[in-house]
mmCIF file of C-alpha atoms and ligand atoms in Angstrom:
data_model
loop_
_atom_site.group_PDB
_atom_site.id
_atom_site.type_symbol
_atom_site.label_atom_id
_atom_site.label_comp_id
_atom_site.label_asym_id
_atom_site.label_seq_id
_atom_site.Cartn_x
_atom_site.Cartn_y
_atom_site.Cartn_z
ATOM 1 C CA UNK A 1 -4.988 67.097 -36.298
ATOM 2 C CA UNK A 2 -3.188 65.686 -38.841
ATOM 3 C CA UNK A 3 -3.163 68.413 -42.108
ATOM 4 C CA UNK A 4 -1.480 66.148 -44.911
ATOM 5 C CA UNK A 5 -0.463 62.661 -44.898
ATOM 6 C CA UNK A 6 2.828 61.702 -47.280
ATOM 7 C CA UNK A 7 3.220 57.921 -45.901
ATOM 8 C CA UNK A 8 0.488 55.929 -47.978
ATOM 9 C CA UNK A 9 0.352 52.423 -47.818
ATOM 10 C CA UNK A 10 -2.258 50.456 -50.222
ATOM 11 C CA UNK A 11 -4.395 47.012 -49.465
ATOM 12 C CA UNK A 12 -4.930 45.813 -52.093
ATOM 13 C CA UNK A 13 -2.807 44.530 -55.062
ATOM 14 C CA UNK A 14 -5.564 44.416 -57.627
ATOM 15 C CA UNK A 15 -5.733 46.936 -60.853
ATOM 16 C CA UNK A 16 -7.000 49.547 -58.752
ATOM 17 C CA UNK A 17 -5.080 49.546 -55.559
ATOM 18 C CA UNK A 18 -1.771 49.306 -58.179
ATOM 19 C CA UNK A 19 -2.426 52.041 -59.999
ATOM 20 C CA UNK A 20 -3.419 54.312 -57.036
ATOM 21 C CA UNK A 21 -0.264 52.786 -55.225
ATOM 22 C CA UNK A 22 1.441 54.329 -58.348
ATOM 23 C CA UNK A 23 -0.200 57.821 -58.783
ATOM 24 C CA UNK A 24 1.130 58.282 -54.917
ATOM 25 C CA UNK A 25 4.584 57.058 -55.782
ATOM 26 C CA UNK A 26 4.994 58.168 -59.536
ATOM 27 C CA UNK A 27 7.119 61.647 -58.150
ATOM 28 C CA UNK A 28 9.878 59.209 -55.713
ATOM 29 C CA UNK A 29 7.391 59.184 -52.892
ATOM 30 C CA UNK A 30 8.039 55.902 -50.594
ATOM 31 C CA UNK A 31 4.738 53.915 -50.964
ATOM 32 C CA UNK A 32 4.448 50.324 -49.191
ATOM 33 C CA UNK A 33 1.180 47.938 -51.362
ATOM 34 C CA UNK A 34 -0.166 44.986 -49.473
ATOM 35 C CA UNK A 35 -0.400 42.497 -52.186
ATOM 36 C CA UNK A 36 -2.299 39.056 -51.309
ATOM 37 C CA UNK A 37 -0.566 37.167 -54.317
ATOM 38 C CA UNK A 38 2.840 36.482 -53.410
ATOM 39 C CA UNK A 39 3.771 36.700 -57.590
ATOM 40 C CA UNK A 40 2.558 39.595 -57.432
ATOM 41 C CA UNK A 41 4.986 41.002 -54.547
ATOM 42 C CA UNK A 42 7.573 39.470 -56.172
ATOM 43 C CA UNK A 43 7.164 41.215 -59.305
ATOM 44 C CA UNK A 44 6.266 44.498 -58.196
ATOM 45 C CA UNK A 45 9.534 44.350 -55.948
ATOM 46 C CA UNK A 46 12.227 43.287 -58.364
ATOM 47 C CA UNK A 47 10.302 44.173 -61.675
ATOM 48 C CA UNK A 48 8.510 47.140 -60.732
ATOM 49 C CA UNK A 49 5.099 46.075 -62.418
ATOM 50 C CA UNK A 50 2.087 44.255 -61.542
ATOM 51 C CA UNK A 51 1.586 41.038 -64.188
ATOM 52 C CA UNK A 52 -1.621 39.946 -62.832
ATOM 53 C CA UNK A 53 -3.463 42.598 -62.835
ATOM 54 C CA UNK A 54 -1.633 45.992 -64.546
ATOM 55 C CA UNK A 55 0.438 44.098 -66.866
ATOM 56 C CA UNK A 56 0.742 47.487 -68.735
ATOM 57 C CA UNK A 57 2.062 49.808 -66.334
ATOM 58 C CA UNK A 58 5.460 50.418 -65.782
ATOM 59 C CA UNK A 59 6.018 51.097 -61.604
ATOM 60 C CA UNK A 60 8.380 53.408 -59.563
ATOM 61 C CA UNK A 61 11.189 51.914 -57.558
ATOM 62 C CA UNK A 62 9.792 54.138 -55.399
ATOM 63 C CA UNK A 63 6.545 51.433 -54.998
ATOM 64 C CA UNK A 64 7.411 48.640 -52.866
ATOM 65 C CA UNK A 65 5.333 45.234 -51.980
ATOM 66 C CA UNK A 66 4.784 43.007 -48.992
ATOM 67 C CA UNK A 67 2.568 40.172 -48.360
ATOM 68 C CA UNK A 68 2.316 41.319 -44.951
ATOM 69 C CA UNK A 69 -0.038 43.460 -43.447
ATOM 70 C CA UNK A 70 1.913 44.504 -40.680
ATOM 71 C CA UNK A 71 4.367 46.063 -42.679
ATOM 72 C CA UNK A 72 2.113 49.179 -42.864
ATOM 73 C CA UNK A 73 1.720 50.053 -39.468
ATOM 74 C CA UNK A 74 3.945 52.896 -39.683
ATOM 75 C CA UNK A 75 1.950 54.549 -42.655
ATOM 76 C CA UNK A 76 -0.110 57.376 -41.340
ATOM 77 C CA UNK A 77 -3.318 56.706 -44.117
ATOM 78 C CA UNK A 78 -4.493 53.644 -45.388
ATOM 79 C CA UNK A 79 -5.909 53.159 -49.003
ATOM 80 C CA UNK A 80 -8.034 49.896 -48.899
ATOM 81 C CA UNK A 81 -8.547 48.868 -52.149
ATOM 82 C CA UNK A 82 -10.125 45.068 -51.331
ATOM 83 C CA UNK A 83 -12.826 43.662 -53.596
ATOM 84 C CA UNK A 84 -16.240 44.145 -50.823
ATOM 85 C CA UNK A 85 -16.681 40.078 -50.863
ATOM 86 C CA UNK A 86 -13.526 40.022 -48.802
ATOM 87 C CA UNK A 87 -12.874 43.106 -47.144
ATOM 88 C CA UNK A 88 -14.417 42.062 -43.779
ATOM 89 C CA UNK A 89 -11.296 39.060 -43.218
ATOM 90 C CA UNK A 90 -8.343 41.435 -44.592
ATOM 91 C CA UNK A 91 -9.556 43.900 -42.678
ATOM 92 C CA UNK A 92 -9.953 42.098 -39.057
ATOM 93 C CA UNK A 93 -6.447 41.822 -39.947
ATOM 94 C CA UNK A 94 -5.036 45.050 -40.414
ATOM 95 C CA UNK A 95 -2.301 46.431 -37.897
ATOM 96 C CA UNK A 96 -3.238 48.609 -34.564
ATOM 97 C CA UNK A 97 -3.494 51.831 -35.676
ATOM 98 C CA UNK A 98 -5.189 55.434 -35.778
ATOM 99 C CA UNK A 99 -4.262 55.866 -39.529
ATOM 100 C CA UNK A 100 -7.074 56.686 -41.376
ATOM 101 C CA UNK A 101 -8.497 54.220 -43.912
ATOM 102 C CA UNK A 102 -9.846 55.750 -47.217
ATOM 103 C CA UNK A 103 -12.485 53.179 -48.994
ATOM 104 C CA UNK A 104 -11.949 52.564 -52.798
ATOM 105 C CA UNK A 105 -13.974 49.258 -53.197
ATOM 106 C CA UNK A 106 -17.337 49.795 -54.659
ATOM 107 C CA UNK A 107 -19.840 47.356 -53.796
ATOM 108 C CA UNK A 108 -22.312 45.823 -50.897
ATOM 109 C CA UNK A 109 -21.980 42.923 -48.738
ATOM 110 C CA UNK A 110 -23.973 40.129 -49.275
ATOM 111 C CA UNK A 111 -26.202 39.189 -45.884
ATOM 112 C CA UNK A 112 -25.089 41.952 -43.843
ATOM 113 C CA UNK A 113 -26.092 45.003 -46.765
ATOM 114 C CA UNK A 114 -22.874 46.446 -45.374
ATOM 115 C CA UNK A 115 -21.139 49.214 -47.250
ATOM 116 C CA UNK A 116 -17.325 49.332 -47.050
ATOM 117 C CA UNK A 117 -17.893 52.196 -44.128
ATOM 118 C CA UNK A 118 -20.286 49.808 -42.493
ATOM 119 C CA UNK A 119 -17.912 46.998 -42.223
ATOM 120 C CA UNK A 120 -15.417 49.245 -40.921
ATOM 121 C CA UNK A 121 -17.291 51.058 -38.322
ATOM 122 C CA UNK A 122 -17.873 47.258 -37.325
ATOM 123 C CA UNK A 123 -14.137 46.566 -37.185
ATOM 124 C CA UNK A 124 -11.655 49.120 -36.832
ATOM 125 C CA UNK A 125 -13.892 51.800 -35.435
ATOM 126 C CA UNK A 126 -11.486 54.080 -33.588
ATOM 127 C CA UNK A 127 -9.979 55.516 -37.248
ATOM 128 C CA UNK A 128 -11.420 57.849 -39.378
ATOM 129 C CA UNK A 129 -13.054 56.780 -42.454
ATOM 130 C CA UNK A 130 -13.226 58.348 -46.417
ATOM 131 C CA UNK A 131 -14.542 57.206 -49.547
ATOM 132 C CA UNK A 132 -12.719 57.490 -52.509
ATOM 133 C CA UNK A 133 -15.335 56.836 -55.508
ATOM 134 C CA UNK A 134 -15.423 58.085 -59.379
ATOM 135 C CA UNK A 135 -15.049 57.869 -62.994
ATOM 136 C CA UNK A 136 -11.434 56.054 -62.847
ATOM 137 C CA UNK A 137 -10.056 53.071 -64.905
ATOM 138 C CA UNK A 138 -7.281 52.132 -63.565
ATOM 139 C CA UNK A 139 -4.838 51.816 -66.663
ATOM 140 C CA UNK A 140 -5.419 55.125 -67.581
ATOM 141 C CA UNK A 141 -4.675 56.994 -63.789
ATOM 142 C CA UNK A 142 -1.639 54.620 -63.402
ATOM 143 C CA UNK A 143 -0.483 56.551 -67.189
ATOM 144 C CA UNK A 144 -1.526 59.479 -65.514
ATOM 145 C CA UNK A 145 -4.272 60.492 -67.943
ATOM 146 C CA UNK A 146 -6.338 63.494 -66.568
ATOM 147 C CA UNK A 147 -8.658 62.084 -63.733
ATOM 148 C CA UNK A 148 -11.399 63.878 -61.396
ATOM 149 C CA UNK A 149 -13.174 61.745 -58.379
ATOM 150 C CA UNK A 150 -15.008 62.303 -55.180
ATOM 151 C CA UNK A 151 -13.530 62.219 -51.940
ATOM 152 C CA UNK A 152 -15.982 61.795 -49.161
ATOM 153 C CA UNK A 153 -15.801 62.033 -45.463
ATOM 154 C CA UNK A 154 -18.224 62.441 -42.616
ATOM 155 C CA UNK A 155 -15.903 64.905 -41.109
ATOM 156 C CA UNK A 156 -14.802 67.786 -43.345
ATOM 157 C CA UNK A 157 -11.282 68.340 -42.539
ATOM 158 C CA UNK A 158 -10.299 64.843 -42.888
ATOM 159 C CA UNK A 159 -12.133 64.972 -46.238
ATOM 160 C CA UNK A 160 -10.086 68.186 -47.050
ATOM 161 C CA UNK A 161 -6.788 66.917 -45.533
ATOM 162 C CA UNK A 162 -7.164 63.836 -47.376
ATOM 163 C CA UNK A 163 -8.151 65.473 -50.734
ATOM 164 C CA UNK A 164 -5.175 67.624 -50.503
ATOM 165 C CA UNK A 165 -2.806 65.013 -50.332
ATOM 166 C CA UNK A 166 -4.226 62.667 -52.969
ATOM 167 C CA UNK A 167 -4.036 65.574 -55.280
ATOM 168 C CA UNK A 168 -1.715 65.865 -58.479
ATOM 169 C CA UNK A 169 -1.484 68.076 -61.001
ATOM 170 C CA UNK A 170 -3.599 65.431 -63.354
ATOM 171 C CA UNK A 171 -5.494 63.464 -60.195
ATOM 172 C CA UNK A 172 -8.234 65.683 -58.859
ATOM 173 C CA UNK A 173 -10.439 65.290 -56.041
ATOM 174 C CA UNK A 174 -13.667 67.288 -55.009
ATOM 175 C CA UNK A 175 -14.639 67.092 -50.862
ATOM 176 C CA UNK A 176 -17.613 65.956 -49.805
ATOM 177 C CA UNK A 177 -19.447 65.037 -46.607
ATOM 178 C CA UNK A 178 -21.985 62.794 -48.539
ATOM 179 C CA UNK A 179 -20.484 59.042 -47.324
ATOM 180 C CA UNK A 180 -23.236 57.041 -48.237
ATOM 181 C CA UNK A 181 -24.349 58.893 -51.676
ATOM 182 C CA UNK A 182 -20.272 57.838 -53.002
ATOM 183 C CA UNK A 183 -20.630 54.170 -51.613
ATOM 184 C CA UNK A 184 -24.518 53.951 -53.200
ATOM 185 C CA UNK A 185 -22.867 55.183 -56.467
ATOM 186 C CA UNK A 186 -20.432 53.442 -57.092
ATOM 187 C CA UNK A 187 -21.948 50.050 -56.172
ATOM 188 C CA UNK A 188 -25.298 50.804 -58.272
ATOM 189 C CA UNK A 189 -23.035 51.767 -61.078
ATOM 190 C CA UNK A 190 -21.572 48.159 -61.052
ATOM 191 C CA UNK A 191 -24.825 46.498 -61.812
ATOM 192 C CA UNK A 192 -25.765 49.172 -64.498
ATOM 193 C CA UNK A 193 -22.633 48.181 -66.459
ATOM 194 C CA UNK A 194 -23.244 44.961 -66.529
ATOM 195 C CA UNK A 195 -27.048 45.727 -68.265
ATOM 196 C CA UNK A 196 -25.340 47.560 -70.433
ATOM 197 C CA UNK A 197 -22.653 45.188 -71.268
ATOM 198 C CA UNK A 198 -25.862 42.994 -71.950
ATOM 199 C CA UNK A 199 -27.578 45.420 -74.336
ATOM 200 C CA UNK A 200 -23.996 45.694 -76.381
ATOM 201 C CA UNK A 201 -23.567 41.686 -76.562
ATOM 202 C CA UNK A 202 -27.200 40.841 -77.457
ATOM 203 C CA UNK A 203 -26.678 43.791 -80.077
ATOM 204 C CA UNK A 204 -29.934 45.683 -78.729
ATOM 205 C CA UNK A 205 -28.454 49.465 -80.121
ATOM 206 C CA UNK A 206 -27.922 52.636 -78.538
ATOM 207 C CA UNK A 207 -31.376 53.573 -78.068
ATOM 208 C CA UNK A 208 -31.305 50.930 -75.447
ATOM 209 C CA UNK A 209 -28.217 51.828 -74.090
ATOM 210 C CA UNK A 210 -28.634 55.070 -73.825
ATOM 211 C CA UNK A 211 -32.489 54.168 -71.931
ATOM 212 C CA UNK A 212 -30.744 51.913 -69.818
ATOM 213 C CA UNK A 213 -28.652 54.340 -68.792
ATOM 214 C CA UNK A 214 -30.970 56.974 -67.796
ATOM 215 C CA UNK A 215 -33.509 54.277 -66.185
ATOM 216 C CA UNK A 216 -30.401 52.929 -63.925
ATOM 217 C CA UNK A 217 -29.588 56.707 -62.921
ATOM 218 C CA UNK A 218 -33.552 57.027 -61.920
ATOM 219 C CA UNK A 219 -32.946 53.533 -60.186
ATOM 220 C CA UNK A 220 -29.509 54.694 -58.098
ATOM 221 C CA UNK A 221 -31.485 58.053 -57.568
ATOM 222 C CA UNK A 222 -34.736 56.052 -55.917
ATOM 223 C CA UNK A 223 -32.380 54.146 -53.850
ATOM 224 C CA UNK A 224 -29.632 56.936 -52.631
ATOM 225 C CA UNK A 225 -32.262 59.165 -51.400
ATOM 226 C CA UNK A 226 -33.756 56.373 -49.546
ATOM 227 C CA UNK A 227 -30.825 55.711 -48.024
ATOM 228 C CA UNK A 228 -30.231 59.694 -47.047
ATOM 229 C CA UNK A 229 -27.456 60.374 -50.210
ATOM 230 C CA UNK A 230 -27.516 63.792 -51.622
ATOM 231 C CA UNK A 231 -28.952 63.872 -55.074
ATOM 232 C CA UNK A 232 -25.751 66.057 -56.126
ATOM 233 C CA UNK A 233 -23.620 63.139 -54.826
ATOM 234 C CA UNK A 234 -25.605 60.686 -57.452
ATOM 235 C CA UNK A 235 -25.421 63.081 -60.502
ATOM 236 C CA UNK A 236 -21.856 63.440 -59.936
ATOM 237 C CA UNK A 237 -18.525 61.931 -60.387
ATOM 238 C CA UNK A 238 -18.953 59.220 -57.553
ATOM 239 C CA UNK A 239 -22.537 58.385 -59.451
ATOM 240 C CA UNK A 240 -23.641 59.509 -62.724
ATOM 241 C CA UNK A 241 -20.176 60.207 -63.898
ATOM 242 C CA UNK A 242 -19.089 56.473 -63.301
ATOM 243 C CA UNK A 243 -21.944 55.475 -64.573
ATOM 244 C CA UNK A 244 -21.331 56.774 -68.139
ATOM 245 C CA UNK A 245 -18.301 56.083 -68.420
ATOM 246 C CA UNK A 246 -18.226 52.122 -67.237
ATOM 247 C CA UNK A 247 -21.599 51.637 -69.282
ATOM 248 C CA UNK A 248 -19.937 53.124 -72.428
ATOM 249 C CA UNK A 249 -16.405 51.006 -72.794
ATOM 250 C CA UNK A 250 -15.204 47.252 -72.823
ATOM 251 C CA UNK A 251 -12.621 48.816 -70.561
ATOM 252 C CA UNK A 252 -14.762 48.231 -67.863
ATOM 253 C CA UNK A 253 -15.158 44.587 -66.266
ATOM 254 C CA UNK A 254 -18.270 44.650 -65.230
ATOM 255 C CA UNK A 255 -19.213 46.145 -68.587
ATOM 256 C CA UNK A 256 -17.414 42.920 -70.452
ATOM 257 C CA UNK A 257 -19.035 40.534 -68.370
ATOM 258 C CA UNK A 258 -22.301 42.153 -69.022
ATOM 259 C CA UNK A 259 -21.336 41.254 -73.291
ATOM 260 C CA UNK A 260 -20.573 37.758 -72.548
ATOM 261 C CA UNK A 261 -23.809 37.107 -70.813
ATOM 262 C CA UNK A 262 -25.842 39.254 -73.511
ATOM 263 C CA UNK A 263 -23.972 36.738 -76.383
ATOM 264 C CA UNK A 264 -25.492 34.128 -74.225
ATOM 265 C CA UNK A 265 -22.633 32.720 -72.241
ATOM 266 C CA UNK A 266 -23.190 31.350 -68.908
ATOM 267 C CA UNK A 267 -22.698 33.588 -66.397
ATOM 268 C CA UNK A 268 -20.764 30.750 -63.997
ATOM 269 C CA UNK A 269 -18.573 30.244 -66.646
ATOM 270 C CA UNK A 270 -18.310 33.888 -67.802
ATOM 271 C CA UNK A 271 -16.922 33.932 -63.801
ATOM 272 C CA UNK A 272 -15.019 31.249 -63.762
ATOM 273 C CA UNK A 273 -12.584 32.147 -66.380
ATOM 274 C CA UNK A 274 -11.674 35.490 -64.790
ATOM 275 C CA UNK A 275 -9.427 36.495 -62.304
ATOM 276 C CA UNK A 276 -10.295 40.021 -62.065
ATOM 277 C CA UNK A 277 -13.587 40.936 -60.115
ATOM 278 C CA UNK A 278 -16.744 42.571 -61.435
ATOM 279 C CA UNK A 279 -18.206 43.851 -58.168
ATOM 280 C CA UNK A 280 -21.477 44.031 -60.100
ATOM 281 C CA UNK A 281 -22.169 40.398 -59.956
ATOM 282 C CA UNK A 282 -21.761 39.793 -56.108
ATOM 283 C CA UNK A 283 -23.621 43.307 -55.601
ATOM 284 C CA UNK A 284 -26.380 42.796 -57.992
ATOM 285 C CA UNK A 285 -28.658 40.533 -55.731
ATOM 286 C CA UNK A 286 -27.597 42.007 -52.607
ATOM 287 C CA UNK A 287 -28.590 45.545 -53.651
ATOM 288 C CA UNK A 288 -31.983 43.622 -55.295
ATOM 289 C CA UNK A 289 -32.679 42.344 -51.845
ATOM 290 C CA UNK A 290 -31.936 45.619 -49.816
ATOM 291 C CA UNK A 291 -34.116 47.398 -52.140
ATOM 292 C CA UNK A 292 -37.056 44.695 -52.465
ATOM 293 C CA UNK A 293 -36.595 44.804 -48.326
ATOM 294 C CA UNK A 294 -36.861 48.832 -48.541
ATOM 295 C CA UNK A 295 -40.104 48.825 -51.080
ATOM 296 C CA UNK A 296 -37.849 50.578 -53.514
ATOM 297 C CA UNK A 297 -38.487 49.247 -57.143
ATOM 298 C CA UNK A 298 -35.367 48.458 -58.790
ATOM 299 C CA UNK A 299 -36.312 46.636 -62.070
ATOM 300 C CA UNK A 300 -33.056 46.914 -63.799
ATOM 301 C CA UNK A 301 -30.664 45.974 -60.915
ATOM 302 C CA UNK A 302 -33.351 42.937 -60.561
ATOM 303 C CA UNK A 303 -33.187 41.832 -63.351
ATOM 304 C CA UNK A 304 -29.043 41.736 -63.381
ATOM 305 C CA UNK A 305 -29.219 39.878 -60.109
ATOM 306 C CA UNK A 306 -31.574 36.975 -62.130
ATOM 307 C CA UNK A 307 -29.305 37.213 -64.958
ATOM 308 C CA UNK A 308 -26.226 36.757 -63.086
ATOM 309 C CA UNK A 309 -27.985 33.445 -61.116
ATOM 310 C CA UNK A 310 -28.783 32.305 -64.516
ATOM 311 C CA UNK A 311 -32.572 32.058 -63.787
ATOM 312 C CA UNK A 312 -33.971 33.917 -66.415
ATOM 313 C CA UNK A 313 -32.599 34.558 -70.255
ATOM 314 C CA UNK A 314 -31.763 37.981 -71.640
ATOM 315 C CA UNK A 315 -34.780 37.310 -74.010
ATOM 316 C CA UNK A 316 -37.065 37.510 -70.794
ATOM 317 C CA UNK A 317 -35.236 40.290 -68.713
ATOM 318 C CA UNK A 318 -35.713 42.713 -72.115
ATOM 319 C CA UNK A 319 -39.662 41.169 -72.305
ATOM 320 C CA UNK A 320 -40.508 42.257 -68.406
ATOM 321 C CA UNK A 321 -38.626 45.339 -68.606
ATOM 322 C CA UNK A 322 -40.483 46.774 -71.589
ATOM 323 C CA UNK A 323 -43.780 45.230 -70.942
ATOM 324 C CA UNK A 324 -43.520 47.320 -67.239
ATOM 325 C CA UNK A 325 -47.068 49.634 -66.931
ATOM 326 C CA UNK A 326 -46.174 52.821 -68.471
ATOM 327 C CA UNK A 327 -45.422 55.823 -66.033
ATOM 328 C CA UNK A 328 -44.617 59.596 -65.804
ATOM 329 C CA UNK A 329 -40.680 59.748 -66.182
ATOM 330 C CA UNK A 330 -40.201 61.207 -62.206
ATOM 331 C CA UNK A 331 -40.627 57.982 -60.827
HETATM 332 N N1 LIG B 1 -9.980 48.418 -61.730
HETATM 333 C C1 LIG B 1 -10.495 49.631 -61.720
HETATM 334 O O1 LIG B 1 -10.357 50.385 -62.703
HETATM 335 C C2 LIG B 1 -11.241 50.119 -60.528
HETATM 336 C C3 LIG B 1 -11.680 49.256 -59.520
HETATM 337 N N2 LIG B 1 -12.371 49.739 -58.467
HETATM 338 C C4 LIG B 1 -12.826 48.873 -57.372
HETATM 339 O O2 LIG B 1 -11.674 48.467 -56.637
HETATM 340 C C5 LIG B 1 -11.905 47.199 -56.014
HETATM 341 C C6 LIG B 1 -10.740 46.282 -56.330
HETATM 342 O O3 LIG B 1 -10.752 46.068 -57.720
HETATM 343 P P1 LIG B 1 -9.427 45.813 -58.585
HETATM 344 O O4 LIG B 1 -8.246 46.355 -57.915
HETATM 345 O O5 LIG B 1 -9.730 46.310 -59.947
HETATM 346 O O6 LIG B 1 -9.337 44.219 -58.548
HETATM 347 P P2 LIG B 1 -8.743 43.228 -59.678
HETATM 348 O O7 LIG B 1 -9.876 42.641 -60.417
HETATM 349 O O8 LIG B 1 -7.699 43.898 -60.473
HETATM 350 O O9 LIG B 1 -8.048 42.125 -58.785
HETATM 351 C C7 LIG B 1 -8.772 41.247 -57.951
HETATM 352 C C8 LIG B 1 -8.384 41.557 -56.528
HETATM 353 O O10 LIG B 1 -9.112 40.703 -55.659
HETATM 354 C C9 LIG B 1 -8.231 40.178 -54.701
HETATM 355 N N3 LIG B 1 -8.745 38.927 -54.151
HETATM 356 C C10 LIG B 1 -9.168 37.845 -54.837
HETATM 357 N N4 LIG B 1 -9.545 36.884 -53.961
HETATM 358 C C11 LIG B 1 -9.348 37.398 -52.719
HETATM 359 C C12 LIG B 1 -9.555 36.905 -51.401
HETATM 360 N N5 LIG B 1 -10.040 35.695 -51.182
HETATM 361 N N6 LIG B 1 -9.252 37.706 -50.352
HETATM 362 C C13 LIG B 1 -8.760 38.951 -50.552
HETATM 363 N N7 LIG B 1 -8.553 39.481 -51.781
HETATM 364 C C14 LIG B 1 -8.851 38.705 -52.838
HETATM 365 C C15 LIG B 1 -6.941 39.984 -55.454
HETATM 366 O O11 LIG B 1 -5.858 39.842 -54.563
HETATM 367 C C16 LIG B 1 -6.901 41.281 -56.257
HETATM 368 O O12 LIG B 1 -6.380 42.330 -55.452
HETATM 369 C C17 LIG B 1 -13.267 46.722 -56.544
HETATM 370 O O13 LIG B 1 -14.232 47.008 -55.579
HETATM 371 C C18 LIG B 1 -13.504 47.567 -57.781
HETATM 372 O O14 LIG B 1 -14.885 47.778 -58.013
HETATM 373 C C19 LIG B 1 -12.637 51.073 -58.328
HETATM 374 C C20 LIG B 1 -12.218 51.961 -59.276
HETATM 375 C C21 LIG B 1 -11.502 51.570 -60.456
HETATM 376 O O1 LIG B 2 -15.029 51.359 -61.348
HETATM 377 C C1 LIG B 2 -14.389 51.408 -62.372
HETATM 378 C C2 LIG B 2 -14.071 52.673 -63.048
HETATM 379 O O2 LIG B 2 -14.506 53.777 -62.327
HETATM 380 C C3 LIG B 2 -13.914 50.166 -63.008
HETATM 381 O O3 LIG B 2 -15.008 49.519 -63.510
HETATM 382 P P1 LIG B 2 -14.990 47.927 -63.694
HETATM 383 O O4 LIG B 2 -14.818 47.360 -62.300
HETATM 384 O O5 LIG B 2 -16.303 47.601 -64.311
HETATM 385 O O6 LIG B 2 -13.825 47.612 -64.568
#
């Protein structure tokens, strides 16, 4: 078995497949990025930098692009770094191959309740698969600014192997085994920053913040363990830890939409005017459904999902949530 893997290539030419494209590269390593834009090939090839969507970053020769995906057959792992909405179709595409593909899309498909894993084990299921979830922005790992994450993998010397090459002296992953408590994580976390983008723009305080916080993390908790995660998985980096920090900073996308739609914006127009995803809003009324579907109460993530449809106001989502019958805190 494979014990380290030095040829990455990246799918993905979004913020966060760039920047992890350049954490791999940033020492002179050859890495090859699968970029859908063709602007953004171009740039990242003669330019070295990303002006869609890392227009900060400054990129390593070392970092080339290609708009196709059969230019990384000869990689031997995959980091697949597709927003979930359309993983399924670049995916289907990807080259023969025994490479394994490491998951760093956080989010739920809509009709199918598929998790990134899911989708693969529908598609390329001869590989190996690994999750790659945490605390990350991706400005600040692309500056290399001091980063831990979770690396999970059903089989534990994949997950080691994997960890072990992904690791740099400032980019620091901890193994686990617990697949579905990283995906759960970091697609619940999604919907939680957008509530608490929504208490910051409707100018609510910190008291709310800080409630919605805790209530969401009771809310991923109910639903992870349903779904077999480890609790240590959800109070971790893949869960809790990405949970504070996207629910604490305009850095965050999901976070920023969440302001918008608390200052009243429309949320169709809110999405309309970006070109960067907030995984929050296509996985807030999937998740809603899986859990309604499941008997798992999910109040907060419910309410997102009729926020981000635009059939109830912020006014009423903050009446029904506090006008709930009062309960003991463990449930
Ligand atoms: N940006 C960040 O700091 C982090 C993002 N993530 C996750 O990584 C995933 C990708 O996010 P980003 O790289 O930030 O995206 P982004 O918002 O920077 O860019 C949008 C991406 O969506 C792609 N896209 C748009 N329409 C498409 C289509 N029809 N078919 C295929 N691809 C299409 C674009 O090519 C681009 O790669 C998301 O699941 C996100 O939650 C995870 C950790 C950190
Ligand atoms: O997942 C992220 C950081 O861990 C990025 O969050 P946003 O997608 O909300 O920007």
């Amino acid at each position: 078995m494979t014990s380290h893997y030095s040829r990455f290539g990246v799918v993905g030419g979004g913020a966060w497949g760039t920047a992890l494209a350049q954490l791999l590269a940033a020492e002179g390593a050859p890495v090859r990025l699968w970029a859908r834009e063709q602007e953004v090939v171009a740039a990242i090839n003669a330019e070295h930098r990303n002006p869609l969507f890392l227009p900060n970053s400054a990129l390593s020769p070392s970092l080339t692009a290609t708009a196709d995906l059969a230019d990384l057959a000869p990689c031997d792992a995959l980091l697949i770094v597709v927003p979930v909405p359309y993983l399924r179709a670049v995916l289907a595409d990807l080259p023969a191959g025994d490479a394994p593909l490491i998951f760093c899309s956080k989010g739920m498909e809509a009709g199918s309740f598929a998790f990134p894993i899911d989708i693969a084990r529908d598609i390329a299921t001869s590989r190996p698969h690994a999750v790659l979830s945490g605390p990350t922005f991706a400005h600040e790992v692309a500056a290399g600014l001091p980063t831990a994450i979770t690396l999970a993998a059903a089989n534990p010397d994949i997950a080691t192997a994997i960890a072990g090459s992904l690791a740099r002296p400032h980019f620091r992953p901890y193994v686990s085994t617990d697949v579905i408590g990283a995906e759960i994580g970091g697609a619940v976390k999604n919907i939680l920053a957008i509530a608490c983008g929504i208490v910051d723009g409707a100018g609510l305080g910190l008291n709310a913040r800080a409630a919605l916080i805790s209530r969401g993390f009771a809310e991923m908790t109910r639903f992870g363990l349903s779904r077999g995660a480890q609790a240590e998985t959800l109070a971790g980096l893949a869960g809790l830890g990405d949970l504070v920090l996207t629910c604490t900073s305009s850095n965050s996308r999901n976070f920023s939409l969440g302001q918008g739609l608390g200052r009243g914006e429309a949320a169709a127009t809110l999405m309309a005017d970006r070109r960067t995803v907030a995984e929050g809003a296509f996985s807030a009324p999937v998740v809603a459904a899986a859990a309604r579907a499941d008997g798992i109460d999910m109040p907060i993530t419910d309410a997102v999902a009729r926020l981000v449809a635009g059939e109830i106001r912020v006014s009423d989502a903050v009446q029904a949530l506090l006008s709930r019958p009062l309960r003991p805190e463990g449930r």
